[in-house]
Coordinates of C-alpha atoms in Angstrom, one line a residue:
M5 CA 123.2 117.1 94.4
D6 CA 121.9 118.0 90.8
V7 CA 118.8 116.3 89.8
A8 CA 119.8 116.0 86.3
A9 CA 123.1 114.3 87.3
W10 CA 120.9 111.9 89.5
L11 CA 118.8 111.0 86.6
R12 CA 121.7 110.1 84.4
G13 CA 123.1 108.1 87.1
L14 CA 120.0 106.0 87.0
G15 CA 120.3 105.8 83.2
L16 CA 117.0 108.0 82.9
E17 CA 118.3 111.1 81.5
R18 CA 115.4 111.2 79.0
Y19 CA 113.3 112.7 81.7
E20 CA 115.7 115.6 82.4
T21 CA 113.6 118.1 80.4
A22 CA 110.4 117.0 82.0
F23 CA 111.8 117.4 85.5
R24 CA 113.3 120.7 84.7
D25 CA 110.2 122.0 82.9
H26 CA 108.1 121.2 86.1
E27 CA 110.7 122.8 88.4
I28 CA 111.4 119.6 90.4
D29 CA 114.6 120.3 92.4
W30 CA 116.3 118.3 95.1
V31 CA 113.8 119.6 97.7
V32 CA 110.6 118.8 95.8
L33 CA 112.1 115.3 94.7
P34 CA 111.3 113.3 97.9
Q35 CA 107.6 114.5 97.7
L36 CA 107.1 113.0 94.2
T37 CA 104.4 110.3 94.0
S38 CA 103.7 107.6 91.2
A39 CA 100.8 109.9 90.1
D40 CA 103.0 112.9 89.9
L41 CA 105.5 111.1 87.8
K42 CA 103.1 109.9 85.5
E43 CA 101.5 113.4 85.1
I44 CA 105.1 114.8 84.1
G45 CA 105.4 112.0 81.3
V46 CA 107.1 109.0 83.1
V47 CA 104.5 106.7 81.3
A48 CA 106.6 103.3 81.7
I49 CA 105.6 101.5 85.0
G50 CA 109.3 100.2 85.1
H51 CA 110.6 103.5 85.1
R52 CA 108.2 104.9 87.8
R53 CA 109.1 101.9 90.0
M54 CA 112.7 102.7 89.5
L55 CA 112.4 106.3 90.3
L56 CA 110.2 105.7 93.3
G57 CA 112.8 103.2 94.7
A58 CA 115.7 105.7 94.1
I59 CA 113.7 108.4 95.8
A60 CA 112.9 106.3 98.9
A61 CA 116.7 105.3 99.0
I62 CA 117.7 109.0 99.3
G63 CA 114.7 110.0 101.7
A64 CA 116.9 109.9 104.8
T65 CA 119.8 111.8 103.1
V66 CA 117.5 114.4 101.9
T67 CA 116.0 115.1 105.5
A68 CA 119.2 114.3 107.4
A69 CA 119.7 118.0 108.3
C70 CA 116.4 118.2 109.9
E71 CA 116.1 118.2 113.5
A72 CA 114.5 115.3 115.6
E73 CA 110.7 115.7 115.7
R74 CA 107.7 113.9 117.0
R75 CA 105.5 112.5 114.3
Q76 CA 103.0 109.9 113.8
L77 CA 104.5 106.9 112.0
T78 CA 103.3 103.6 110.6
V79 CA 105.9 101.0 110.6
M80 CA 105.9 97.7 108.6
F81 CA 108.2 94.9 109.4
C82 CA 108.4 92.1 106.8
D83 CA 110.2 88.8 107.5
L84 CA 111.0 85.9 105.0
V85 CA 109.5 82.7 106.4
G86 CA 111.9 79.8 106.9
S87 CA 114.9 81.9 105.9
T88 CA 117.2 79.7 108.3
Q89 CA 116.2 76.5 106.9
L90 CA 116.8 77.9 103.3
A91 CA 120.2 79.1 104.5
A92 CA 121.1 75.6 105.5
R93 CA 119.7 74.1 102.4
L94 CA 121.3 76.4 99.6
D95 CA 124.7 77.2 98.6
P96 CA 125.5 80.7 100.0
E97 CA 125.6 82.4 96.6
D98 CA 122.2 80.9 95.8
F99 CA 121.0 82.0 99.2
R100 CA 122.1 85.5 98.4
E101 CA 120.2 85.5 95.1
V102 CA 117.1 84.5 97.0
I103 CA 117.6 87.2 99.6
T104 CA 118.3 89.9 97.0
A105 CA 115.3 88.8 95.1
Y106 CA 113.0 89.1 98.2
H107 CA 114.6 92.4 99.2
R108 CA 114.0 93.9 95.7
A109 CA 110.3 92.6 95.5
V110 CA 109.4 94.1 98.9
A111 CA 111.3 97.4 98.2
D112 CA 109.5 97.6 94.9
V113 CA 106.0 97.3 96.5
V114 CA 106.9 99.7 99.5
G115 CA 108.0 102.4 97.0
G116 CA 104.9 102.0 95.0
F117 CA 102.8 102.8 98.1
D118 CA 105.0 105.9 98.9
G119 CA 106.8 104.1 101.6
F120 CA 110.4 104.3 102.7
V121 CA 112.7 101.4 103.1
A122 CA 114.6 102.2 106.4
K123 CA 116.7 99.1 106.7
Y124 CA 117.4 95.6 105.5
M125 CA 118.1 93.2 108.3
G126 CA 119.0 89.9 107.0
D127 CA 115.7 88.3 106.0
G128 CA 113.8 91.3 107.4
V129 CA 112.7 94.5 105.8
L130 CA 111.8 97.6 108.0
A131 CA 109.7 100.2 106.2
Y132 CA 108.2 103.5 107.2
F133 CA 104.9 105.1 106.0
G134 CA 104.7 108.8 107.0
Y135 CA 108.6 109.5 106.8
P136 CA 110.4 111.3 105.3
R137 CA 107.2 112.3 103.5
A138 CA 103.9 112.2 105.3
H139 CA 100.7 111.3 103.7
E140 CA 97.3 111.4 105.1
D141 CA 96.7 107.9 104.5
D142 CA 99.9 106.3 105.4
A143 CA 98.3 103.5 107.6
E144 CA 96.2 102.5 104.5
H145 CA 99.3 102.6 102.3
A146 CA 101.2 100.4 104.8
V147 CA 98.4 97.7 104.8
R148 CA 98.3 97.7 101.1
A149 CA 102.0 97.3 100.9
G150 CA 101.9 94.6 103.3
L151 CA 99.3 92.5 101.2
G152 CA 101.2 93.5 98.2
A153 CA 104.5 92.4 99.5
I154 CA 103.1 88.9 100.4
E155 CA 101.7 88.6 97.1
A156 CA 105.0 89.6 95.3
V157 CA 107.2 87.5 97.4
G158 CA 104.8 84.4 96.7
C159 CA 105.0 85.1 93.0
L160 CA 109.0 84.8 93.0
D161 CA 110.6 82.2 91.2
V162 CA 114.2 81.9 92.4
K163 CA 116.2 78.7 92.6
S164 CA 113.0 76.7 92.3
V165 CA 112.1 77.8 96.0
K166 CA 108.6 78.6 97.1
L167 CA 108.9 81.8 99.3
Q168 CA 106.5 83.1 101.8
A169 CA 106.6 86.3 104.0
R170 CA 104.8 87.5 106.9
V171 CA 104.2 91.1 107.9
G172 CA 103.4 93.2 111.1
I173 CA 102.3 96.7 111.1
A174 CA 101.8 99.3 114.0
T175 CA 101.1 103.0 114.1
G176 CA 102.1 105.4 116.8
L177 CA 104.0 108.4 118.0
V178 CA 107.9 108.2 117.5
V179 CA 110.9 110.6 117.7
V180 CA 112.4 110.6 114.2
G181 CA 115.5 112.3 112.8
D182 CA 118.6 111.9 115.0
L183 CA 121.5 110.4 113.2
I184 CA 123.3 107.5 114.9
G185 CA 126.1 105.3 113.8
E186 CA 129.1 106.3 111.7
G187 CA 130.3 106.1 108.2
S188 CA 128.4 103.6 106.0
A189 CA 126.5 102.4 108.9
Q190 CA 125.0 105.9 109.8
E191 CA 121.2 106.2 109.8
Q192 CA 118.4 108.4 111.1
S193 CA 116.9 106.8 114.3
V194 CA 113.3 106.3 114.9
V195 CA 112.6 105.9 118.7
G196 CA 109.6 104.8 120.5
E197 CA 107.4 101.5 120.9
T198 CA 105.8 101.5 117.5
P199 CA 108.8 99.7 115.6
N200 CA 109.1 97.1 118.3
L201 CA 105.3 96.6 118.2
A202 CA 105.5 96.0 114.4
A203 CA 108.4 93.6 114.7
R204 CA 106.7 91.5 117.5
L205 CA 103.5 91.4 115.4
Q206 CA 105.1 90.1 112.6
A207 CA 106.7 87.3 114.8
L208 CA 103.1 86.3 115.8
A209 CA 101.9 86.3 112.2
D210 CA 101.3 83.0 110.2
P211 CA 103.0 82.7 106.9
D212 CA 101.3 85.1 104.2
A213 CA 99.5 87.0 106.8
V214 CA 99.5 90.5 107.8
V215 CA 98.9 91.5 111.5
I216 CA 98.2 95.0 112.5
A217 CA 97.9 96.7 115.9
A218 CA 94.9 98.7 117.2
A219 CA 96.0 102.2 116.2
T220 CA 96.3 101.0 112.6
R221 CA 93.1 99.1 112.8
R222 CA 91.4 102.3 113.8
L223 CA 92.8 104.5 111.0
V224 CA 92.1 102.0 108.1
A225 CA 88.5 101.3 109.4
D226 CA 86.5 99.3 107.1
L227 CA 88.8 99.7 104.1
F228 CA 89.7 96.0 104.8
E229 CA 88.2 92.7 105.9
Y230 CA 89.7 91.2 109.1
R231 CA 90.0 88.3 111.4
D232 CA 90.2 89.4 115.0
L233 CA 93.0 87.8 116.9
G234 CA 91.8 88.9 120.1
T235 CA 94.4 90.1 122.6
V236 CA 97.8 88.8 122.3
D237 CA 101.0 88.8 124.6
I238 CA 104.0 91.1 123.3
K239 CA 107.3 90.6 124.9
G240 CA 108.3 93.6 126.6
L241 CA 104.8 95.1 127.1
A242 CA 103.1 94.7 130.4
D243 CA 99.7 94.2 129.1
S244 CA 98.3 92.2 126.3
V245 CA 97.4 94.1 123.0
P246 CA 94.5 93.6 120.5
A247 CA 95.6 92.5 117.0
W248 CA 93.9 91.7 113.8
Q249 CA 95.0 89.7 110.6
V250 CA 94.1 91.7 107.4
L251 CA 92.5 89.3 105.0
R252 CA 91.9 91.5 101.9
P253 CA 90.5 94.9 100.8
S254 CA 86.8 95.3 101.7
A255 CA 84.0 95.2 99.2
V256 CA 82.7 98.6 100.5
A257 CA 82.9 100.8 97.3
S258 CA 82.6 104.2 99.3
R259 CA 85.8 105.4 101.0
F260 CA 83.6 107.8 102.9
E261 CA 81.4 104.9 104.3
A262 CA 84.3 102.6 104.9
L263 CA 86.2 105.3 106.9
R264 CA 83.3 106.9 108.6
G265 CA 80.7 104.1 109.2
S266 CA 77.0 104.4 108.8
A267 CA 76.5 106.7 112.0
L268 CA 76.8 110.1 110.4
T269 CA 76.7 113.5 112.6
R270 CA 74.1 116.2 111.6
V271 CA 75.6 118.5 109.2
V272 CA 76.6 121.8 110.7
G273 CA 77.2 125.0 109.0
R274 CA 76.3 123.9 105.4
D275 CA 72.6 125.1 105.2
E276 CA 73.0 127.3 102.2
E277 CA 74.9 124.5 100.2
I278 CA 72.2 122.0 100.9
D279 CA 69.5 124.5 100.1
L280 CA 71.3 125.0 96.7
L281 CA 71.2 121.4 96.0
L282 CA 67.7 121.0 96.7
R283 CA 66.7 123.7 94.2
R284 CA 68.6 122.0 91.6
W285 CA 67.0 118.8 92.4
A286 CA 63.6 120.5 92.0
R287 CA 64.7 121.7 88.5
A288 CA 66.0 118.2 87.4
K289 CA 62.8 116.6 88.4
R290 CA 61.0 118.7 86.0
G291 CA 63.2 117.7 83.2
E292 CA 65.8 120.4 83.4
G293 CA 68.8 118.2 84.0
Q294 CA 71.3 119.7 86.4
V295 CA 75.0 119.4 87.2
V296 CA 76.5 120.4 90.6
L297 CA 80.4 120.4 90.9
V298 CA 81.2 120.2 94.6
S299 CA 84.8 121.1 95.2
G300 CA 86.8 121.1 98.5
E301 CA 90.0 120.1 100.3
P302 CA 90.0 116.8 102.1
G303 CA 87.7 116.7 105.2
F304 CA 85.5 119.6 104.2
G305 CA 82.4 117.5 103.8
K306 CA 82.1 116.9 100.1
S307 CA 80.7 113.3 100.5
R308 CA 78.6 114.3 103.5
I309 CA 77.0 117.1 101.6
A310 CA 75.8 114.6 99.0
A311 CA 74.5 112.3 101.8
A312 CA 72.7 115.2 103.3
L313 CA 70.7 115.8 100.2
E314 CA 69.7 112.1 100.0
E315 CA 68.6 112.2 103.7
R316 CA 66.3 115.3 102.8
I317 CA 64.8 113.6 99.7
Q318 CA 64.6 110.0 101.0
V319 CA 60.7 110.1 101.2
E320 CA 60.4 111.0 97.4
P321 CA 60.3 108.4 94.5
Y322 CA 63.6 108.6 92.7
L323 CA 66.6 106.3 91.6
R324 CA 70.2 106.7 92.5
Q325 CA 73.6 105.8 91.0
R326 CA 77.0 106.2 92.9
F327 CA 80.3 106.1 91.3
F328 CA 83.7 106.1 93.3
C329 CA 86.9 106.8 91.7
S330 CA 89.9 105.2 93.6
P331 CA 93.4 106.3 94.1
Y332 CA 94.5 102.8 93.3
R333 CA 92.5 102.4 90.1
Q334 CA 93.5 105.3 88.1
D335 CA 95.1 103.2 85.4
S336 CA 91.9 100.9 85.1
A337 CA 89.7 102.1 82.4
L338 CA 86.0 102.8 83.3
Y339 CA 86.7 101.4 86.8
P340 CA 84.0 103.5 88.5
F341 CA 81.4 102.4 86.0
I342 CA 82.4 98.7 86.1
D343 CA 82.2 98.7 90.0
Q344 CA 78.8 100.5 90.0
I345 CA 77.3 97.9 87.5
G346 CA 78.6 95.0 89.6
R347 CA 77.3 96.4 92.8
A348 CA 74.0 97.0 91.1
A349 CA 73.8 93.5 89.7
G350 CA 74.7 92.1 93.2
F351 CA 77.9 90.2 92.0
A352 CA 79.3 88.0 94.6
P353 CA 83.2 87.4 94.6
D354 CA 82.8 83.8 94.2
D355 CA 80.0 83.9 91.4
P356 CA 81.0 82.0 88.3
P357 CA 80.8 83.8 85.0
A358 CA 77.4 82.2 84.1
A359 CA 76.0 83.5 87.3
K360 CA 77.2 87.1 86.9
L361 CA 75.9 87.0 83.3
A362 CA 72.5 86.1 84.7
K363 CA 72.5 88.9 87.1
L364 CA 73.6 91.4 84.6
E365 CA 70.8 90.4 82.4
T366 CA 68.2 90.8 85.1
L367 CA 69.5 94.3 85.9
L368 CA 69.7 95.5 82.3
A369 CA 66.3 94.0 81.6
R370 CA 64.7 96.6 83.7
G371 CA 65.5 99.2 81.1
A372 CA 64.9 97.2 78.1
T373 CA 68.6 97.4 77.1
P374 CA 69.1 96.2 73.5
D375 CA 70.9 92.9 73.0
E376 CA 74.0 94.6 71.4
D377 CA 74.3 96.9 74.5
V378 CA 74.0 93.9 76.9
A379 CA 76.9 92.3 74.9
L380 CA 79.2 95.5 75.2
I381 CA 78.5 96.0 78.9
A382 CA 79.1 92.4 79.5
D383 CA 82.3 92.5 77.5
L384 CA 83.3 95.5 79.5
L385 CA 82.9 93.5 82.7
S386 CA 85.2 90.8 81.2
M387 CA 82.5 88.2 80.7
P388 CA 82.5 85.7 77.9
S389 CA 80.0 86.5 75.1
S390 CA 76.7 84.4 74.8
K391 CA 74.5 83.3 72.0
R392 CA 71.7 85.4 73.4
H393 CA 73.9 88.5 73.2
P394 CA 76.5 88.2 70.7
L395 CA 79.2 90.7 70.6
P396 CA 79.4 92.8 67.5
D397 CA 82.3 92.7 65.2
L398 CA 83.8 96.2 65.7
S399 CA 87.0 98.0 65.6
A400 CA 88.6 98.8 68.9
R401 CA 87.8 102.5 68.3
R402 CA 84.2 101.9 67.3
K403 CA 83.7 99.3 70.2
K404 CA 84.9 102.0 72.8
E405 CA 82.5 104.5 71.4
R406 CA 79.5 102.1 71.3
T407 CA 80.4 101.0 74.8
L408 CA 80.2 104.6 76.1
E409 CA 77.1 105.2 74.2
A410 CA 75.4 102.1 75.8
L411 CA 76.5 103.4 79.3
I412 CA 74.9 106.6 78.5
D413 CA 71.7 105.0 77.2
R414 CA 71.4 103.2 80.4
L415 CA 71.3 106.5 82.3
N416 CA 68.5 107.7 79.7
S417 CA 66.5 104.6 80.4
L418 CA 66.4 105.0 84.1
A419 CA 65.6 108.7 83.9
R420 CA 62.6 107.8 81.8
R421 CA 61.4 105.6 84.7
R422 CA 62.0 108.1 87.5
P423 CA 64.2 111.1 88.5
V424 CA 67.7 110.1 89.1
V425 CA 70.5 111.4 91.5
V426 CA 73.9 110.5 90.2
I427 CA 76.8 111.0 92.6
F428 CA 80.2 110.8 91.2
E429 CA 82.8 110.9 94.0
D430 CA 86.5 111.8 94.0
A431 CA 86.9 112.7 90.3
H432 CA 90.5 114.0 91.1
W433 CA 91.3 110.1 90.9
I434 CA 89.3 109.5 87.6
D435 CA 91.0 107.5 84.8
P436 CA 91.0 109.0 81.2
T437 CA 88.3 106.9 79.7
S438 CA 85.9 107.5 82.7
R439 CA 86.7 111.1 82.1
E440 CA 85.5 110.9 78.5
L441 CA 82.3 109.2 79.7
L442 CA 81.9 111.8 82.4
D443 CA 82.2 114.6 79.9
L444 CA 79.5 112.9 77.7
S445 CA 77.2 112.6 80.8
V446 CA 77.5 116.3 81.6
E447 CA 76.4 117.2 78.2
R448 CA 73.5 114.7 77.9
V449 CA 71.8 115.4 81.3
R450 CA 70.6 118.8 80.4
N451 CA 67.5 117.2 78.8
L452 CA 67.0 114.4 81.4
R453 CA 65.5 114.2 84.8
V454 CA 68.9 113.8 86.3
L455 CA 70.7 115.7 89.0
L456 CA 74.6 114.8 88.5
I457 CA 76.7 115.7 91.6
V458 CA 80.5 115.5 91.0
T459 CA 82.7 116.0 94.0
F460 CA 86.6 116.5 93.7
R461 CA 89.4 118.3 95.2
P462 CA 90.7 121.8 93.9
E463 CA 93.5 120.5 91.9
F464 CA 90.8 118.8 89.5
Q465 CA 90.3 120.7 86.5
A466 CA 86.4 120.8 85.7
F467 CA 86.0 122.1 82.2
W468 CA 82.3 122.1 82.4
T469 CA 81.9 125.5 84.2
G470 CA 80.0 128.3 82.4
Q471 CA 77.3 126.0 81.0
P472 CA 73.7 127.1 82.0
H473 CA 72.8 123.8 83.6
V474 CA 76.2 123.5 85.6
T475 CA 76.7 125.1 89.0
T476 CA 80.1 125.3 91.0
L477 CA 79.7 124.8 94.7
V478 CA 83.1 125.5 96.5
L479 CA 83.1 124.3 100.2
N480 CA 85.0 126.4 102.7
R481 CA 86.2 126.1 106.1
L482 CA 83.5 126.4 108.8
D483 CA 83.4 129.7 110.7
R484 CA 84.1 129.7 114.4
H485 CA 80.5 129.6 115.6
A486 CA 79.7 126.5 113.3
Q487 CA 82.9 125.1 114.6
S488 CA 81.8 125.4 118.2
A489 CA 78.3 124.1 117.3
L490 CA 79.9 121.0 115.8
V491 CA 82.0 120.3 118.9
E492 CA 79.0 120.7 121.1
Q493 CA 76.9 118.4 118.9
I494 CA 79.5 115.7 119.0
A495 CA 79.9 115.9 122.9
G496 CA 76.3 114.7 122.9
G497 CA 74.8 117.0 125.4
K498 CA 77.9 117.4 127.5
A499 CA 78.6 121.1 128.2
L500 CA 82.3 121.1 127.6
P501 CA 84.3 124.1 129.2
N502 CA 85.0 127.0 126.8
E503 CA 88.8 126.4 127.2
V504 CA 88.5 122.9 125.8
V505 CA 86.1 123.9 122.9
G506 CA 88.7 126.8 122.2
Q507 CA 91.6 124.4 122.1
I508 CA 89.7 122.1 119.6
V509 CA 88.6 124.9 117.3
E510 CA 91.9 126.4 117.3
R511 CA 93.8 123.2 116.4
T512 CA 91.5 122.1 113.6
D513 CA 91.6 125.0 111.2
G514 CA 87.9 124.9 110.5
V515 CA 88.0 121.5 108.7
P516 CA 84.7 119.5 109.8
L517 CA 86.3 116.2 109.7
F518 CA 89.4 117.2 111.9
I519 CA 86.9 119.0 114.4
E520 CA 84.8 115.6 114.6
E521 CA 87.8 113.5 115.1
L522 CA 89.6 115.4 117.6
T523 CA 86.5 115.9 119.7
K524 CA 85.8 112.4 119.8
S525 CA 89.5 111.6 120.7
V526 CA 89.3 114.1 123.8
L527 CA 86.2 112.6 125.0
E528 CA 87.4 109.0 124.7
S529 CA 90.7 110.0 126.3
G530 CA 89.5 110.4 129.9
L531 CA 90.7 113.9 129.8
L532 CA 87.6 115.5 131.1
R533 CA 86.0 114.8 134.4
A534 CA 82.5 115.7 135.8
E535 CA 82.9 119.1 137.6
E536 CA 82.1 118.7 141.4
G537 CA 78.9 120.5 142.4
A538 CA 77.5 120.9 138.9
T539 CA 73.7 121.2 138.6
G540 CA 71.5 121.6 135.6
G541 CA 70.2 119.3 133.0
A542 CA 73.4 119.1 131.0
D543 CA 76.5 117.4 132.4
R544 CA 79.2 119.8 133.2
C545 CA 82.9 119.0 132.7
G546 CA 86.1 120.2 134.1
V547 CA 89.5 120.4 132.5
R548 CA 92.0 117.8 134.1
A549 CA 94.7 118.7 131.9
L550 CA 95.7 119.8 128.4
V551 CA 94.8 117.9 125.4
P552 CA 97.5 115.1 125.4
L553 CA 99.9 114.9 122.5
H554 CA 99.2 111.4 121.9
V555 CA 95.4 111.9 121.9
A556 CA 95.5 114.9 119.8
A557 CA 97.8 113.3 117.3
R558 CA 95.6 110.2 117.1
G559 CA 92.6 112.3 116.4
L560 CA 94.1 114.4 113.7
Q561 CA 95.8 111.5 112.1
A562 CA 92.5 109.6 112.2
S563 CA 90.8 112.3 110.3
R564 CA 93.6 112.9 107.9
G565 CA 93.6 109.1 107.1
R566 CA 90.1 109.6 106.2
A567 CA 91.1 112.5 103.9
A568 CA 93.7 111.2 101.6
S569 CA 96.5 113.5 100.4
L570 CA 96.1 117.2 100.0
S571 CA 97.2 119.5 97.2
R572 CA 100.8 120.5 97.5
P573 CA 99.9 124.1 98.9
A574 CA 97.3 122.8 101.4
R575 CA 99.9 120.3 102.6
R576 CA 102.4 122.8 103.4
C577 CA 99.8 124.9 105.2
R578 CA 98.5 121.8 107.1
A579 CA 102.1 120.7 108.0
G580 CA 102.5 124.0 109.7
I581 CA 99.2 123.8 111.7
S582 CA 100.1 120.3 112.9
E583 CA 103.5 121.4 114.0
R584 CA 101.8 124.2 116.0
H585 CA 99.3 121.8 117.5
S586 CA 102.1 119.5 118.6
A587 CA 104.1 122.5 120.1
L588 CA 101.1 123.3 122.2
C589 CA 100.0 119.9 123.1
G590 CA 103.5 118.5 123.8
L591 CA 103.7 120.2 127.1
Y592 CA 101.1 117.9 128.5
L593 CA 103.9 115.2 128.7
Q594 CA 106.2 117.6 130.6
A595 CA 103.5 118.4 133.1
R596 CA 101.6 115.2 133.2
A597 CA 102.1 114.9 137.0
G598 CA 100.8 118.3 137.5
A599 CA 97.5 117.8 135.9
G600 CA 96.0 121.1 136.6
S601 CA 98.4 123.1 134.4
S602 CA 96.6 125.5 132.4
L603 CA 97.1 126.4 128.7
R604 CA 98.2 129.9 129.4
D605 CA 100.7 128.6 131.8
S606 CA 102.0 125.8 129.5
S607 CA 101.9 127.6 126.1
A608 CA 104.0 130.3 127.7
Q609 CA 106.9 127.9 127.9
C610 CA 107.0 127.1 124.2
P611 CA 107.2 130.5 122.2
T612 CA 109.9 129.4 120.1
A613 CA 108.1 126.2 118.8
I614 CA 104.8 128.0 118.1
A615 CA 106.5 130.8 116.4
R616 CA 108.4 128.4 114.2
A617 CA 105.3 126.5 113.4
D618 CA 103.3 129.8 112.7
R619 CA 106.1 130.9 110.2
R620 CA 105.9 127.5 108.5
S621 CA 102.1 127.5 108.2
T622 CA 101.9 131.0 106.7
G623 CA 105.0 130.5 104.3
G624 CA 107.0 132.9 106.4

């Protein structure tokens, strides 16, 4: 189908030129995100929602020609509470109107988080995250969509009926892609335990509740707050399974800390990069302000490098500011700065405005902040003006300029007291106003006792390079020696067999986060057993079997869930690597009874799959 004709069918032919100029064809179309649409000029939220919904609707058709494949999938099942009673109470046409509004509300939310509505089943909605398009944070998308769906359904006003929904979410391996049914009932099947588990968890959920399974919980880590439901009995499963109710997004500002926890492994293979940061820090302390731009793909260790610097200088007297951009706040002006001030002031979620203002005044008093600046910052944080700090009468443009100046002056005040390390994370998700303020900050720090570290992915355009106080630090993949050293470190003293280390190194492409997660998954899987007759100080392990597909997929999906989405060329490369990984590991399932199968014996049985994956990963 022609994309221009498709746009005309939606009544959005005004975007034909934009789609054509950016070379968006029928193959690229299913990969578009809300951010992509905004970048090419689809500014209206309603139009973006409409396009995302239409893209989701054609997702299965676009990929119908693909062969069935194993893949990690997060499944969300949403149910309308009390629909049977509603059907009995309402006229059939009124009930149809209610169901239609409910379906539309859920589908809009699912599409907004790049999910795919697979099926409407009466009062149920089945959605996939990870198919037809995979993201590195599909589990998080699903949980946020679940919370959003419950809120959206609760806000509906149809026939004066109060509506409630409940959601179940599960993550696991499925086989997806086979066409089943005929005619208008034809659809692509998803076969596996995961959809059934999501549906069963939904049935156990209270109204307005999202319940998730263990694999999903592991992937989203501390990005959300939970209520532990213990183990629950699931019809059709022999054993009880753990489950959690998702309460709300967590207050942890750093995605790195939320997903990795406080226990960090020692940095391996980055000594030169850390030494560079230490040299720039030494200059900044002398009043020669420095900016270091840390660029790298997801999982390469951008946040870890910044944390390593802090570990090295923790005994020194210095101040720290940390700002975090969010993929879900790209339309919120100055969100990283508002969030940082709230954390520094110690705001609690249930603080009344007066309490927040008092905490803000205490924070800003340390730097002798002028009353007008206090008023502007309080206004930025949506606090009412006070008699102590009256808000000046300014035009909108001048008010914005003065607010940015007040925030810059706050940094100046801190730097006069002590040297400051400013860490600005994930600038590829920055909002336009924060970008303006960051531009000003890069210029101003040259004469301050400040080291400003900005982390971002390769697709971000940093226009500050070339200035004498700005250094660009590009993180590359680890070499083979560093990869092996990282595996051994994570193994915690266990001397893993060379074959196992080699498999992990081969399958993780030199990405530190992938190496860490896959190694942990192998160690936790029971794959390795102590070698009989082993002697020596270190434990010796023997290979019991190949790395199982479900273990390897869980490890890599966990790491990718902690890396968020890659740039388009990197996604294509990673997809090929993942397929090759699955081709090698999948043979474990065929030879599970023969646990002594070697990698050489098994991989020899699948040259076609490996060759296909290699061609895809290299673009051949």
